[in-house]
Short mmCIF file of C-alpha atoms in Angstrom, two decimals:
data_model
loop_
_atom_site.label_atom_id
_atom_site.label_comp_id
_atom_site.label_asym_id
_atom_site.label_seq_id
_atom_site.Cartn_x
_atom_site.Cartn_y
_atom_site.Cartn_z
CA MET P 1 -12.35 -61.88 22.76
CA GLU P 2 -8.69 -60.41 22.64
CA ASN P 3 -8.91 -60.29 18.91
CA ALA P 4 -12.20 -58.35 18.99
CA LEU P 5 -10.67 -55.57 21.17
CA VAL P 6 -7.71 -55.23 18.60
CA LYS P 7 -8.18 -52.43 15.86
CA THR P 8 -6.81 -53.57 12.56
CA PRO P 9 -5.55 -50.60 10.32
CA LEU P 10 -8.22 -51.19 7.99
CA ARG P 11 -10.97 -50.28 10.87
CA LYS P 12 -8.69 -47.16 11.71
CA LEU P 13 -8.78 -46.12 8.17
CA ARG P 14 -12.67 -46.59 7.91
CA ARG P 15 -13.25 -44.90 11.17
CA ARG P 16 -11.07 -41.67 10.18
CA ARG P 17 -12.84 -41.80 6.73
CA THR P 18 -16.39 -41.82 8.49
CA LYS P 19 -15.35 -38.79 10.63
CA ARG P 20 -14.17 -36.83 7.57
CA VAL P 21 -17.46 -37.31 5.99
CA TRP P 22 -19.24 -36.45 8.80
CA ARG P 23 -17.35 -33.14 9.56
CA LEU P 24 -17.80 -32.52 5.79
CA LYS P 25 -21.56 -32.94 5.99
CA GLN P 26 -21.67 -30.76 9.07
CA LYS P 27 -20.01 -27.82 7.22
CA LEU P 28 -22.02 -28.19 4.12
CA LYS P 29 -25.19 -28.38 6.30
CA LEU P 30 -24.07 -24.93 7.96
CA ALA P 31 -22.89 -23.41 4.69
CA TRP P 32 -26.36 -24.36 2.95
CA LYS P 33 -28.09 -22.71 5.84
CA SER P 34 -26.29 -19.60 5.72
CA ILE P 35 -27.01 -19.37 1.87
CA LYS P 36 -30.61 -20.06 2.47
CA ILE P 37 -30.98 -17.24 5.18
CA ARG P 38 -29.07 -14.75 2.66
CA VAL P 39 -31.47 -16.00 -0.19
CA LYS P 40 -34.52 -15.14 2.18
CA SER P 41 -33.35 -11.69 3.06
CA HIS P 42 -32.58 -10.62 -0.56
CA LEU P 43 -35.79 -12.22 -1.95
CA PRO P 44 -38.81 -10.60 -0.21
CA GLY P 45 -41.27 -11.74 -2.78
CA PHE P 46 -39.62 -15.17 -3.59
CA LEU P 47 -39.53 -18.02 -1.43
CA SER P 48 -40.61 -15.52 1.44
CA THR P 49 -42.00 -18.20 3.94
CA LYS P 50 -40.08 -20.51 5.99
CA LYS P 51 -42.02 -23.44 4.66
CA HIS P 52 -40.66 -22.66 0.97
CA LEU P 53 -37.19 -22.07 2.35
CA PHE P 54 -36.26 -24.66 5.00
CA HIS P 55 -38.80 -27.59 3.91
CA ILE P 56 -37.46 -28.43 0.36
CA LYS P 57 -39.39 -31.40 -0.81
CA SER P 58 -37.76 -32.16 -3.94
CA ARG P 59 -34.10 -32.16 -5.60
CA LYS P 60 -35.48 -30.19 -8.20
CA GLU P 61 -36.41 -27.25 -5.75
CA GLU P 62 -33.09 -27.59 -4.00
CA GLN P 63 -31.17 -27.29 -7.30
CA ASP P 64 -33.38 -24.30 -8.12
CA LEU P 65 -32.65 -22.58 -4.95
CA SER P 66 -28.91 -23.21 -5.38
CA GLN P 67 -28.96 -21.48 -8.60
CA VAL P 68 -30.85 -18.66 -7.03
CA ALA P 69 -28.22 -18.46 -4.35
CA ARG P 70 -25.24 -18.26 -6.63
CA ARG P 71 -26.84 -15.81 -8.84
CA ILE P 72 -27.59 -13.45 -5.85
CA CYS P 73 -24.32 -14.00 -4.04
CA LYS P 74 -22.66 -13.81 -7.37
CA ILE P 75 -20.55 -16.71 -6.65
CA SER P 76 -17.96 -18.16 -9.15
CA ASN P 77 -16.59 -21.76 -9.28
CA ASP P 78 -13.26 -20.51 -8.15
CA SER P 79 -12.14 -23.12 -5.76
CA THR P 80 -9.63 -20.98 -4.50
CA LYS P 81 -11.98 -18.65 -2.67
CA SER P 82 -12.92 -19.60 0.85
CA LEU P 83 -16.53 -20.13 1.90
CA ALA P 84 -16.63 -17.13 4.11
CA PHE P 85 -15.35 -14.96 1.28
CA LEU P 86 -18.12 -16.33 -1.00
CA LEU P 87 -20.90 -15.66 1.40
CA GLN P 88 -20.09 -12.04 1.96
CA LEU P 89 -23.01 -10.13 0.74
CA PRO P 90 -23.73 -7.78 -0.99
CA LYS P 91 -21.22 -8.69 -3.90
CA TYR P 92 -21.37 -6.00 -6.31
CA SER P 93 -20.39 -6.27 -9.78
CA VAL P 94 -20.05 -3.59 -12.68
CA ASP P 95 -23.73 -3.82 -13.63
CA ASP P 96 -24.82 -2.49 -10.07
CA PHE P 97 -23.33 0.56 -10.86
CA LEU P 98 -25.65 1.15 -14.17
CA ASP P 99 -28.38 3.60 -13.70
CA ARG P 100 -31.61 1.84 -13.62
CA GLY P 101 -33.93 4.21 -12.38
CA ASP P 102 -36.54 3.38 -9.67
CA LEU P 103 -35.35 -0.08 -9.87
CA MET P 104 -32.27 0.63 -7.96
CA THR P 105 -32.12 -0.14 -4.34
CA PRO P 106 -32.07 3.14 -2.11
CA ALA P 107 -28.75 4.14 -0.86
CA THR P 108 -30.18 5.14 2.32
CA SER P 109 -32.08 3.27 5.05
CA PRO P 110 -35.48 4.66 6.55
CA ARG P 111 -34.97 6.97 9.48
CA GLU P 112 -36.71 6.12 12.67
CA ASN P 113 -38.26 8.52 15.45
CA ILE P 114 -35.32 8.71 18.12
CA SER P 115 -37.04 11.23 19.90
CA LYS P 116 -37.42 8.81 23.23
CA MET P 117 -33.85 7.82 23.21
CA TRP P 118 -31.99 11.00 21.72
CA ARG P 119 -29.92 11.78 25.12
CA VAL P 120 -28.42 8.12 25.09
CA LEU P 121 -27.42 8.60 21.20
CA HIS P 122 -25.92 11.85 22.11
CA GLY P 123 -23.71 10.43 24.50
CA SER P 124 -25.36 10.83 27.90
CA ASN P 125 -23.83 7.31 28.96
CA ASN P 126 -20.51 7.65 26.79
CA TRP P 127 -22.31 5.50 24.25
CA GLU P 128 -22.09 2.50 26.41
CA ASN P 129 -23.45 -0.71 25.06
CA LEU P 130 -24.17 1.06 21.83
CA LEU P 131 -20.77 0.73 19.86
CA ASP P 132 -20.41 -3.25 20.11
CA PRO P 133 -22.47 -4.09 18.25
CA LEU P 134 -22.92 -0.70 16.69
CA HIS P 135 -26.89 0.27 17.11
CA PRO P 136 -28.35 1.10 13.75
CA TRP P 137 -30.00 4.26 15.00
CA LEU P 138 -26.70 5.41 16.13
CA ARG P 139 -24.99 4.52 12.87
CA ARG P 140 -27.47 6.72 10.98
CA GLU P 141 -26.93 9.73 13.34
CA VAL P 142 -23.23 9.42 13.00
CA THR P 143 -23.19 8.90 9.30
CA LYS P 144 -25.43 12.18 8.97
CA TYR P 145 -22.86 14.25 10.90
CA GLY P 146 -20.30 12.79 8.68
CA GLU P 147 -22.11 13.72 5.57
CA PHE P 148 -22.48 17.26 7.04
CA VAL P 149 -18.59 17.44 6.89
CA GLU P 150 -18.27 16.01 3.63
CA SER P 151 -20.62 18.54 2.26
CA VAL P 152 -17.66 21.31 3.28
CA TYR P 153 -15.17 19.22 1.16
CA ASP P 154 -17.55 18.70 -1.64
CA SER P 155 -18.35 22.36 -2.19
CA LEU P 156 -14.70 23.93 -1.43
CA ASP P 157 -13.45 25.76 -4.44
CA PHE P 158 -9.73 24.63 -4.48
CA ASP P 159 -8.78 25.24 -7.91
CA PRO P 160 -5.48 27.09 -7.86
CA LEU P 161 -6.48 28.95 -10.83
CA SER P 162 -9.61 30.32 -9.51
CA GLU P 163 -9.89 33.66 -8.24
CA PHE P 164 -12.37 32.29 -5.50
CA CYS P 165 -9.92 29.56 -4.39
CA GLY P 166 -10.64 28.70 -0.83
CA SER P 167 -14.38 29.37 -0.80
CA SER P 168 -17.36 27.66 -1.09
CA ARG P 169 -18.84 27.41 -4.56
CA TYR P 170 -22.37 27.71 -3.17
CA ASN P 171 -24.08 30.42 -1.12
CA ARG P 172 -25.28 28.85 2.32
CA ASN P 173 -28.92 29.15 1.43
CA LYS P 174 -28.36 26.18 -1.33
CA LEU P 175 -25.48 24.35 -0.09
CA PHE P 176 -27.73 21.36 1.01
CA GLU P 177 -29.90 21.55 -2.04
CA GLU P 178 -26.73 21.39 -4.47
CA LEU P 179 -25.32 18.52 -2.68
CA GLY P 180 -28.56 16.42 -2.04
CA LEU P 181 -28.43 16.90 1.85
CA THR P 182 -31.92 18.42 2.03
CA LYS P 183 -33.09 14.91 3.38
CA HIS P 184 -31.62 15.60 6.66
CA GLY P 185 -33.82 18.42 7.35
CA TYR P 186 -31.23 21.01 8.79
CA LYS P 187 -30.96 24.56 7.34
CA VAL P 188 -27.40 26.54 7.20
CA THR P 189 -27.35 29.73 9.28
CA LYS P 190 -23.72 30.83 8.84
CA TYR P 191 -20.34 30.26 7.32
CA ILE P 192 -17.27 30.00 9.33
CA TYR P 193 -13.94 31.40 7.90
CA ALA P 194 -10.49 30.94 9.50
CA MET P 195 -7.09 32.15 9.10
CA SER P 196 -3.79 30.13 8.41
CA HIS P 197 -1.56 33.18 8.97
CA VAL P 198 2.14 32.18 8.61
CA ASP P 199 4.77 33.59 6.42
CA VAL P 200 5.62 31.05 3.42
CA PRO P 201 7.01 31.31 0.12
CA GLN P 202 4.74 32.56 -2.63
CA TRP P 203 4.75 28.96 -4.50
CA PHE P 204 3.25 27.57 -1.31
CA LEU P 205 0.02 29.54 -1.24
CA SER P 206 -3.06 27.83 -2.26
CA SER P 207 -3.98 30.24 -5.44
CA ALA P 208 -1.88 30.80 -8.45
CA MET P 209 -4.12 34.11 -9.31
CA GLY P 210 -2.69 37.44 -8.46
CA GLU P 211 -6.16 38.79 -7.27
CA THR P 212 -8.07 36.47 -5.05
CA TRP P 213 -11.37 36.79 -2.87
CA SER P 214 -8.88 36.52 0.23
CA LYS P 215 -5.35 35.91 0.76
CA ASP P 216 -5.68 35.34 4.45
CA SER P 217 -8.83 33.50 4.98
CA ASN P 218 -10.33 30.18 3.92
CA TRP P 219 -13.93 28.64 4.39
CA MET P 220 -13.74 25.94 7.18
CA GLY P 221 -17.27 25.00 7.74
CA PHE P 222 -20.65 26.26 8.83
CA VAL P 223 -23.37 26.52 11.50
CA ALA P 224 -26.82 24.68 10.85
CA VAL P 225 -29.86 23.95 12.69
CA SER P 226 -32.53 21.44 12.70
CA GLY P 227 -35.93 22.26 10.95
CA ASP P 228 -39.28 21.70 12.80
CA ARG P 229 -39.86 18.39 11.35
CA GLU P 230 -36.55 17.01 11.93
CA SER P 231 -36.83 18.28 15.50
CA LEU P 232 -39.71 16.44 16.05
CA ARG P 233 -38.01 13.19 14.90
CA ILE P 234 -34.90 13.70 16.98
CA GLY P 235 -36.65 14.99 20.06
CA ARG P 236 -34.89 18.40 20.59
CA ARG P 237 -33.70 21.58 18.25
CA ASP P 238 -30.04 20.41 17.35
CA ILE P 239 -27.60 23.02 16.49
CA VAL P 240 -24.66 21.66 14.28
CA VAL P 241 -21.24 22.92 13.81
CA ALA P 242 -19.32 21.08 10.94
CA TRP P 243 -15.69 21.75 10.37
CA ARG P 244 -13.67 20.48 7.23
CA GLY P 245 -10.10 19.07 7.77
CA THR P 246 -6.85 19.94 6.09
CA VAL P 247 -6.70 21.29 2.64
CA THR P 248 -4.83 24.18 1.87
CA PRO P 249 -0.92 24.34 2.33
CA THR P 250 -0.84 26.67 5.02
CA GLU P 251 -3.20 24.44 7.04
CA TRP P 252 -0.89 21.51 6.59
CA PHE P 253 2.03 23.75 7.88
CA MET P 254 0.21 24.81 10.86
CA ASP P 255 -0.71 21.00 11.46
CA LEU P 256 2.96 19.87 11.53
CA ARG P 257 3.75 21.92 14.51
CA THR P 258 4.05 20.00 17.83
CA SER P 259 4.36 23.04 20.44
CA LYS P 260 1.63 23.83 22.85
CA GLU P 261 -0.11 27.02 23.60
CA PRO P 262 -2.27 27.96 26.61
CA PHE P 263 -5.87 27.70 25.84
CA ASP P 264 -8.06 28.52 28.71
CA CYS P 265 -6.58 30.96 31.17
CA GLU P 266 -9.57 30.50 33.41
CA GLY P 267 -8.90 27.00 33.59
CA GLU P 268 -5.38 27.35 35.02
CA HIS P 269 -4.81 25.58 38.38
CA GLY P 270 -1.21 26.03 39.62
CA LYS P 271 0.86 23.96 37.08
CA ASN P 272 -2.08 22.26 35.42
CA VAL P 273 -2.49 24.84 32.53
CA VAL P 274 -4.80 24.05 29.82
CA LYS P 275 -2.84 23.80 26.51
CA VAL P 276 -3.56 22.61 23.05
CA GLN P 277 -1.39 22.16 19.93
CA SER P 278 -0.15 25.61 18.62
CA GLY P 279 -1.10 25.11 14.98
CA PHE P 280 -4.71 24.36 15.85
CA PHE P 281 -5.03 27.00 18.29
CA SER P 282 -3.64 29.35 15.47
CA ILE P 283 -6.38 28.30 12.96
CA TYR P 284 -8.98 28.64 15.52
CA LYS P 285 -8.08 31.82 17.31
CA SER P 286 -6.46 33.99 14.64
CA LYS P 287 -8.05 37.29 13.44
CA SER P 288 -6.96 40.58 11.85
CA GLU P 289 -8.66 43.83 11.32
CA LEU P 290 -6.77 44.09 7.93
CA THR P 291 -8.60 41.01 6.54
CA ARG P 292 -12.31 41.15 5.07
CA TYR P 293 -13.27 37.85 6.45
CA ASN P 294 -11.50 37.43 9.74
CA LYS P 295 -11.93 40.51 11.53
CA GLU P 296 -13.49 38.04 14.12
CA SER P 297 -11.85 34.59 14.71
CA ALA P 298 -13.20 31.17 13.82
CA SER P 299 -13.88 30.99 17.34
CA GLU P 300 -15.94 34.15 17.68
CA GLN P 301 -17.87 33.73 14.63
CA THR P 302 -19.05 30.47 15.74
CA MET P 303 -19.54 31.28 19.32
CA GLU P 304 -21.48 34.35 18.42
CA GLU P 305 -23.85 32.38 16.08
CA VAL P 306 -24.41 29.41 18.53
CA LYS P 307 -25.31 31.90 21.34
CA ARG P 308 -27.87 33.51 19.19
CA LEU P 309 -29.41 30.30 18.13
CA VAL P 310 -29.38 28.91 21.64
CA ASN P 311 -31.09 31.98 23.13
CA PHE P 312 -33.82 32.01 20.29
CA PHE P 313 -34.88 28.46 21.05
CA LYS P 314 -34.51 28.39 24.55
CA ASP P 315 -36.68 31.46 24.74
CA ARG P 316 -39.36 29.67 22.99
CA GLY P 317 -39.08 26.72 25.66
CA GLU P 318 -37.45 23.97 23.36
CA GLU P 319 -34.71 21.54 24.36
CA VAL P 320 -31.69 22.62 22.56
CA SER P 321 -28.60 20.42 21.69
CA LEU P 322 -25.24 21.32 20.52
CA THR P 323 -23.39 18.78 18.08
CA ILE P 324 -20.06 19.48 16.97
CA THR P 325 -18.51 17.46 13.99
CA GLY P 326 -15.28 17.45 12.28
CA HIS P 327 -12.86 15.35 10.16
CA SER P 328 -8.95 15.54 10.85
CA LEU P 329 -7.99 19.03 11.60
CA GLY P 330 -11.92 19.63 11.77
CA GLY P 331 -11.89 17.11 14.64
CA ALA P 332 -9.49 19.18 16.46
CA LEU P 333 -11.36 22.35 15.89
CA ALA P 334 -14.51 20.72 17.21
CA LEU P 335 -13.14 19.84 20.53
CA MET P 336 -12.04 23.37 21.12
CA ASN P 337 -15.40 24.72 19.87
CA ALA P 338 -17.20 21.98 22.24
CA TYR P 339 -14.85 23.38 25.46
CA GLU P 340 -15.63 26.99 24.70
CA ALA P 341 -19.41 26.29 24.33
CA ALA P 342 -19.99 24.01 27.32
CA ARG P 343 -17.93 26.64 29.30
CA ASP P 344 -19.73 29.78 28.24
CA PHE P 345 -23.38 28.37 27.65
CA PRO P 346 -24.74 26.97 30.97
CA ALA P 347 -28.20 26.47 29.09
CA LEU P 348 -26.41 23.62 27.42
CA SER P 349 -25.22 21.79 30.24
CA GLY P 350 -24.98 17.90 29.61
CA ASN P 351 -26.19 18.59 25.77
CA VAL P 352 -22.93 19.36 23.90
CA SER P 353 -21.44 16.52 22.00
CA VAL P 354 -18.52 15.97 19.59
CA ILE P 355 -18.70 13.76 16.78
CA SER P 356 -15.01 13.41 15.39
CA PHE P 357 -13.53 11.21 12.35
CA GLY P 358 -9.73 10.64 12.48
CA ALA P 359 -9.09 13.49 14.50
CA PRO P 360 -5.66 13.89 15.95
CA ARG P 361 -4.71 14.53 19.67
CA VAL P 362 -5.59 17.98 20.51
CA GLY P 363 -4.41 18.86 24.07
CA ASN P 364 -2.74 17.79 27.25
CA LEU P 365 -3.94 16.03 30.39
CA ALA P 366 -5.36 19.26 31.97
CA PHE P 367 -7.30 19.89 28.65
CA LYS P 368 -8.87 16.38 28.71
CA GLU P 369 -9.84 16.58 32.53
CA ARG P 370 -11.20 20.06 32.02
CA LEU P 371 -13.25 18.89 28.86
CA ASN P 372 -14.64 15.99 30.89
CA SER P 373 -15.47 18.27 34.01
CA LEU P 374 -17.55 20.41 31.63
CA GLY P 375 -19.78 17.31 30.65
CA VAL P 376 -18.63 17.43 26.95
CA LYS P 377 -19.47 14.01 25.36
CA VAL P 378 -16.88 12.91 22.64
CA LEU P 379 -17.18 9.99 20.16
CA CYS P 380 -13.85 9.51 18.13
CA VAL P 381 -14.44 7.54 14.84
CA VAL P 382 -10.97 6.02 14.38
CA SER P 383 -9.43 3.75 11.69
CA LYS P 384 -6.98 0.90 12.40
CA GLN P 385 -5.17 1.89 9.23
CA ASP P 386 -5.13 5.73 9.75
CA THR P 387 -2.12 7.14 11.42
CA VAL P 388 -3.60 10.73 12.04
CA PRO P 389 -5.48 9.88 15.35
CA LYS P 390 -1.86 8.98 16.47
CA LEU P 391 -0.68 12.61 15.99
CA PRO P 392 0.87 14.83 17.15
CA GLY P 393 4.17 13.06 18.13
CA ILE P 394 3.19 9.70 16.75
CA VAL P 395 6.56 7.97 18.09
CA PHE P 396 6.91 10.00 21.29
CA ASN P 397 3.54 9.62 22.71
CA LYS P 398 3.82 5.71 21.77
CA VAL P 399 6.82 5.21 23.76
CA LEU P 400 5.24 7.24 26.72
CA ASN P 401 1.93 5.28 26.67
CA ARG P 402 4.13 2.11 27.03
CA LEU P 403 5.07 3.75 30.26
CA ASN P 404 1.80 4.73 31.53
CA PRO P 405 2.13 4.19 35.15
CA ILE P 406 4.95 6.73 35.19
CA THR P 407 3.77 9.10 32.53
CA SER P 408 -0.11 9.02 33.17
CA ARG P 409 0.16 12.26 35.04
CA LEU P 410 2.49 14.10 32.90
CA ASN P 411 0.54 17.36 31.92
CA TRP P 412 3.00 17.92 28.71
CA VAL P 413 1.89 14.60 26.76
CA TYR P 414 -0.73 14.57 24.11
CA ARG P 415 -3.97 12.95 25.24
CA HIS P 416 -6.89 11.55 23.58
CA VAL P 417 -10.20 12.38 24.67
CA GLY P 418 -13.37 10.72 24.62
CA THR P 419 -14.88 7.21 23.71
CA GLN P 420 -13.46 5.54 20.44
CA LEU P 421 -15.25 3.64 17.77
CA LYS P 422 -12.54 2.02 15.94
CA LEU P 423 -12.93 0.59 12.31
CA ASP P 424 -10.85 -1.68 9.90
CA VAL P 425 -10.71 -0.28 6.44
CA PHE P 426 -9.91 -3.96 5.05
CA SER P 427 -12.96 -5.25 6.74
CA SER P 428 -14.81 -4.15 3.56
CA PRO P 429 -14.82 -6.58 0.68
CA TYR P 430 -14.69 -3.55 -2.14
CA VAL P 431 -11.43 -2.33 -0.92
CA LYS P 432 -8.15 -3.15 -2.43
CA ARG P 433 -5.84 -4.88 0.07
CA ASP P 434 -2.71 -3.37 -1.51
CA SER P 435 -4.30 0.24 -1.05
CA ASP P 436 -2.07 3.25 0.15
CA LEU P 437 -3.00 3.40 3.75
CA GLY P 438 -2.71 7.15 3.42
CA ARG P 439 -6.07 7.09 1.68
CA ALA P 440 -7.48 5.41 4.81
CA HIS P 441 -7.77 8.89 6.35
CA ASN P 442 -10.37 9.82 3.54
CA LEU P 443 -13.66 10.72 5.21
CA GLU P 444 -15.84 8.99 2.62
CA VAL P 445 -13.77 5.82 3.24
CA TYR P 446 -14.52 6.20 6.87
CA LEU P 447 -18.08 6.77 6.16
CA HIS P 448 -18.15 3.66 4.06
CA VAL P 449 -16.45 1.37 6.51
CA LEU P 450 -18.95 2.68 9.19
CA ASP P 451 -21.85 1.80 7.18
CA GLY P 452 -20.72 -1.84 7.09
CA PHE P 453 -19.54 -2.05 10.66
CA HIS P 454 -21.65 -4.08 12.83
CA ARG P 455 -19.30 -5.53 15.46
CA LYS P 456 -15.43 -5.99 15.94
CA LYS P 457 -15.69 -9.50 15.11
CA SER P 458 -18.23 -9.77 12.21
CA GLY P 459 -17.57 -9.21 8.62
CA PHE P 460 -18.95 -6.24 6.67
CA ARG P 461 -22.79 -5.86 7.22
CA VAL P 462 -24.87 -7.62 4.59
CA ASN P 463 -27.42 -4.71 4.36
CA ALA P 464 -25.27 -2.16 4.14
CA ARG P 465 -26.70 0.77 1.89
CA ARG P 466 -24.19 3.57 1.47
CA ASP P 467 -23.41 4.00 -2.18
CA VAL P 468 -20.00 2.24 -2.71
CA ALA P 469 -19.01 4.37 -5.38
CA SER P 470 -18.47 7.28 -2.93
CA VAL P 471 -15.41 5.79 -1.57
CA ASN P 472 -13.55 6.36 -5.06
CA LYS P 473 -14.49 10.37 -4.85
CA SER P 474 -10.99 11.42 -3.96
CA THR P 475 -9.24 8.12 -3.75
CA ASP P 476 -8.44 5.23 -5.62
CA MET P 477 -9.29 2.44 -3.28
CA LEU P 478 -12.25 0.46 -4.72
CA LEU P 479 -11.37 -3.07 -6.44
CA ASP P 480 -10.65 -2.66 -10.17
CA HIS P 481 -13.32 -5.12 -11.25
CA LEU P 482 -15.86 -2.58 -10.06
CA ARG P 483 -14.91 -0.08 -12.93
CA ILE P 484 -15.51 2.84 -10.62
CA PRO P 485 -13.21 5.63 -11.82
CA GLU P 486 -10.34 6.88 -9.52
CA PHE P 487 -10.63 10.30 -8.05
CA TRP P 488 -13.97 11.10 -10.02
CA TYR P 489 -15.35 13.82 -7.99
CA GLN P 490 -14.50 17.12 -9.80
CA VAL P 491 -16.24 20.08 -11.53
CA ALA P 492 -17.19 19.26 -15.02
CA HIS P 493 -14.60 20.02 -17.59
CA LYS P 494 -12.31 21.28 -14.79
CA GLY P 495 -14.63 24.36 -14.60
CA LEU P 496 -14.90 25.38 -18.20
CA ILE P 497 -17.76 25.44 -20.26
CA LEU P 498 -18.72 25.85 -23.73
CA ASN P 499 -20.00 29.35 -25.11
CA LYS P 500 -22.15 28.00 -27.85
CA GLN P 501 -22.61 31.51 -29.36
CA ASN P 502 -18.90 31.72 -30.34
CA GLY P 503 -17.85 28.09 -29.90
CA ARG P 504 -15.08 28.95 -27.26
CA TRP P 505 -14.22 27.11 -24.08
CA VAL P 506 -14.45 30.00 -21.18
CA LYS P 507 -14.51 30.24 -17.50
CA PRO P 508 -17.84 30.81 -16.25
CA VAL P 509 -18.74 33.86 -14.09
CA ARG P 510 -20.13 33.27 -10.71
CA ALA P 511 -23.72 34.03 -9.83
CA PRO P 512 -23.63 36.93 -7.49
CA GLU P 513 -25.31 35.30 -4.83
CA ASP P 514 -22.44 32.69 -4.75
CA ILE P 515 -19.53 35.19 -4.66
CA PRO P 516 -18.18 35.30 -1.15
CA SER P 517 -18.91 38.60 0.50
CA PRO P 518 -18.25 39.82 3.84
CA LEU P 519 -21.87 40.74 4.43
CA SER P 520 -22.82 37.12 3.75
CA THR P 521 -21.18 36.03 6.79
CA GLY P 522 -24.07 37.84 8.85
CA PRO P 523 -26.68 35.29 10.16
CA LYS P 524 -29.54 33.86 8.40
CA PRO P 525 -33.01 34.68 9.53
CA ILE P 526 -34.44 32.02 11.92
CA TYR P 527 -37.93 32.44 11.11
CA SER P 528 -37.36 30.80 7.68
CA LEU P 529 -36.60 27.30 9.45
#
């Protein structure tokens, strides 16, 4: 009896071996189940039923399915890669970027009718229960506004040899058509110009040409409004203001300022004066009678157009919302714009929202509290690797935040506003792990990671559809084996064209309608929507 209770070393060894085999079987079972689920999602016309997928009758069928899974997942026999890495889908290769016409997967997902829940998507509840996991309808709407901002970057003429440096290459009537954004159903009604008025050396200016379209102003964004069909889909008439981020050297100079300026004299309550960063304030509020495009400030241009559109559609009995979006510096301008709109247009009460990407801190505690009291809803999309959202005062504010019980009421500390959606650039399986983190601030990188984001603790979305090649528009962050050129987005031949009559390469003359003109800053007739 006693001998039966004693476990010999051989028995221990066998039991351990049995446990290891059992654990391995469980892991393989889970892995095989994951592969079958992914095969099913990628083969709608092949093995589409549960009977075919989960009740494999023969060993040959199992081997065939394994080969299909490996081909779809593009899994190699590299034993150094973890199972989690191998099961990340879709796994793009060079062949996926070859033009195959109609056989290629669409880069966008279908858009649903969101008219019944537009207020929730617009932030009425501060996006509660919509961010983790990220609601697919909200993802598509946020991406749409991000693409509006990206269109300003894509059409900005920033060739230092161009006489139109700092302007849009296209007039407002064909901006979306040239950039493939007519799918969103919006029309641009006005361009916005802003000044970066600061005395700097000649070499610091944006254009190397002696004569330019404007020495003081730069194109910063636009006002647009949803058309009739899109308004039916989203449940209201949506006015959009899109602001780009920092591009010109003088804008960078203004961004680096850390002092504050009073922003709203009406909002002063004793010592709680509403203040914002002086550089942002200067770009948003500067104007001069001596300029062609900024006799009115960017603030006045925008507010005048928004007022016109709000009055027009309110008089028709329509529900109107205002969505202000921007990236980097543009996110800061969007907050100030939303502040003024919510304060000055009671008809928009509760319907003003801001969608910002990689935006810095803008103002003090009084600015934050006043913005909240006005009912402005703010969704800040930020990245773990991006340092810009920690500015201004990246070191100083970080120290103060650690002393929060003491500093929480200090009115001179820069404050974040709104709800944050935090992304991780390295969650994408297509981005280099040794990338320059400065590139993480790029808007296309933001939109790529946003498209793949599902929830904080999950990997990159398996059904993400946004074009991966866009990441390298103005970065070098994509993996080398994808063979996507670095910084590939540029004007063909750097703006030169071949004159076939005389065989010379020459700079083309802009079409008259695309030449910036002070007259073009006027509003577009609304009846054309």
